[in-house]
XYZ file of C-alpha atoms in Angstrom:
174
model
C -166.495 35.783 89.759
C -164.722 38.572 88.338
C -165.511 39.522 84.813
C -161.629 39.841 84.112
C -160.120 37.374 86.392
C -156.494 37.977 87.277
C -153.833 34.745 86.953
C -150.479 35.255 88.808
C -148.330 31.684 89.428
C -144.168 31.906 89.469
C -144.162 28.536 87.586
C -146.941 27.098 85.893
C -147.754 24.530 83.054
C -149.161 25.032 80.529
C -151.798 22.326 81.448
C -151.949 23.725 84.924
C -153.161 27.759 83.384
C -155.493 25.135 81.001
C -156.954 23.959 84.099
C -157.697 27.079 85.170
C -159.384 28.477 81.531
C -162.202 25.681 82.241
C -162.628 25.803 85.297
C -163.414 30.001 85.074
C -165.901 28.717 81.640
C -167.066 26.087 84.134
C -166.030 23.520 81.886
C -164.296 20.348 81.307
C -161.009 20.297 79.794
C -159.705 17.699 77.533
C -156.130 18.075 77.100
C -153.820 16.699 74.159
C -151.016 18.751 74.554
C -147.293 18.815 75.646
C -147.753 20.143 78.753
C -144.673 22.639 78.436
C -143.528 24.685 81.417
C -144.106 28.624 82.023
C -141.812 30.753 84.174
C -142.702 33.084 85.852
C -146.401 32.978 84.760
C -149.144 36.519 84.615
C -151.557 36.689 82.923
C -154.478 40.187 83.690
C -157.319 40.634 81.199
C -160.096 38.290 79.564
C -160.115 34.402 79.799
C -160.583 34.458 75.778
C -157.549 36.830 75.426
C -155.092 34.278 77.441
C -156.330 31.460 74.939
C -154.928 33.403 72.215
C -151.544 34.025 74.757
C -151.368 29.719 75.412
C -151.228 30.004 70.731
C -148.892 32.236 70.524
C -146.696 32.394 73.357
C -146.453 28.407 73.854
C -148.108 26.719 70.243
C -151.393 25.243 72.934
C -154.583 25.955 70.660
C -157.522 25.984 72.592
C -161.520 25.393 71.608
C -164.805 25.596 73.868
C -167.090 22.926 71.932
C -170.109 20.762 73.859
C -168.768 22.229 76.865
C -165.275 21.243 76.909
C -162.187 22.987 77.145
C -159.752 20.918 74.140
C -156.512 21.840 74.490
C -154.082 20.892 71.568
C -150.350 21.477 70.387
C -151.173 23.664 67.182
C -151.865 21.811 63.455
C -152.316 18.425 65.992
C -154.780 16.014 65.756
C -156.566 15.639 69.205
C -157.541 12.111 70.305
C -161.001 11.626 68.563
C -161.787 9.287 66.364
C -160.883 9.932 62.362
C -164.250 10.638 60.976
C -164.025 8.950 57.180
C -165.832 11.851 54.737
C -166.087 10.257 51.161
C -168.771 9.793 48.757
C -169.911 7.229 50.080
C -170.643 8.776 53.843
C -171.658 12.095 53.741
C -169.116 14.241 51.299
C -171.246 16.623 48.728
C -169.042 17.526 46.084
C -165.612 17.495 46.147
C -162.680 18.708 48.197
C -160.954 21.945 46.923
C -157.630 22.270 47.794
C -155.695 25.393 48.959
C -153.355 26.569 51.203
C -152.996 24.597 53.932
C -155.344 21.528 53.739
C -158.737 21.047 51.816
C -162.011 22.078 52.545
C -164.611 19.757 52.000
C -169.053 20.280 52.301
C -170.569 17.494 53.741
C -173.647 16.306 54.732
C -174.840 17.681 58.304
C -173.635 15.829 61.113
C -172.741 16.814 64.817
C -169.407 13.794 65.232
C -167.399 16.747 63.540
C -165.298 18.438 65.985
C -162.638 21.035 65.514
C -158.810 19.782 66.014
C -160.527 15.696 65.155
C -159.056 14.984 62.238
C -160.612 13.324 59.085
C -160.028 10.546 56.006
C -160.740 12.539 52.829
C -161.134 9.715 49.604
C -162.058 11.202 46.878
C -161.927 9.519 42.898
C -162.481 13.039 41.089
C -159.736 15.189 43.027
C -157.022 11.967 44.291
C -154.767 14.889 45.780
C -156.961 15.732 48.362
C -157.072 12.247 49.230
C -155.526 11.676 53.137
C -155.952 12.718 56.412
C -155.781 16.085 57.577
C -157.367 18.514 61.190
C -160.343 20.124 60.757
C -160.010 24.157 62.611
C -162.941 25.895 61.390
C -166.908 24.202 60.343
C -169.939 26.206 59.511
C -173.029 25.314 58.571
C -175.554 26.020 56.348
C -178.404 24.679 57.498
C -182.219 25.433 56.693
C -185.728 24.477 57.809
C -187.290 25.100 54.389
C -184.671 24.680 52.326
C -183.201 21.522 51.615
C -179.416 22.134 52.402
C -178.439 20.688 55.614
C -174.929 20.923 55.289
C -171.199 22.143 56.636
C -168.342 22.962 55.596
C -165.123 21.772 56.873
C -161.771 23.616 56.595
C -158.944 21.846 56.967
C -155.212 21.653 57.317
C -152.233 18.569 57.412
C -151.538 17.622 60.754
C -148.620 18.476 62.366
C -146.926 15.718 64.798
C -147.251 16.168 68.177
C -144.804 18.041 70.046
C -145.736 21.973 70.776
C -142.953 24.313 72.202
C -139.618 24.549 73.958
C -141.311 26.549 77.624
C -140.978 29.991 78.243
C -141.947 32.402 76.723
C -140.312 33.213 73.256
C -137.412 36.287 73.132
C -136.707 38.596 71.262
C -133.245 38.522 69.657
C -131.566 41.403 70.046
C -130.583 43.393 73.296
C -131.572 42.635 76.556
């Protein structure tokens, strides 16, 4: 057990690297990404930096929630149940559109997960209606005040199918 494990695999796949990360963190792996080949793979450093490298170089987004490392294609939804968010369920106010998707405030519900898909229906802002992937969850919970809510930041989902295997290469001379 070292603080900065060293991983060297001559030929690997995204799933193999994610399995190694899950083992390092002591969590289960839920692999919903495209299993791209990775050639001449070597990594030395903090495991969180390795997760960032998987995102930037191979299009595999990794998050840890509830002792599960979720690996999915960037922008794609994980294979969770779709949560419906509207005025009849737990939405507070109305959804706000941004350049990527919507921000929705809802009553606290532990079933909302990063990487999960939500189906937003709004009477006051119908342009925000549709399905989105949750990228961020911010909680506003209090024992003493009436607030017991969370804000979900989302984006429109992309189809499954990550980047082609291998590292990105810069154009120009070798």
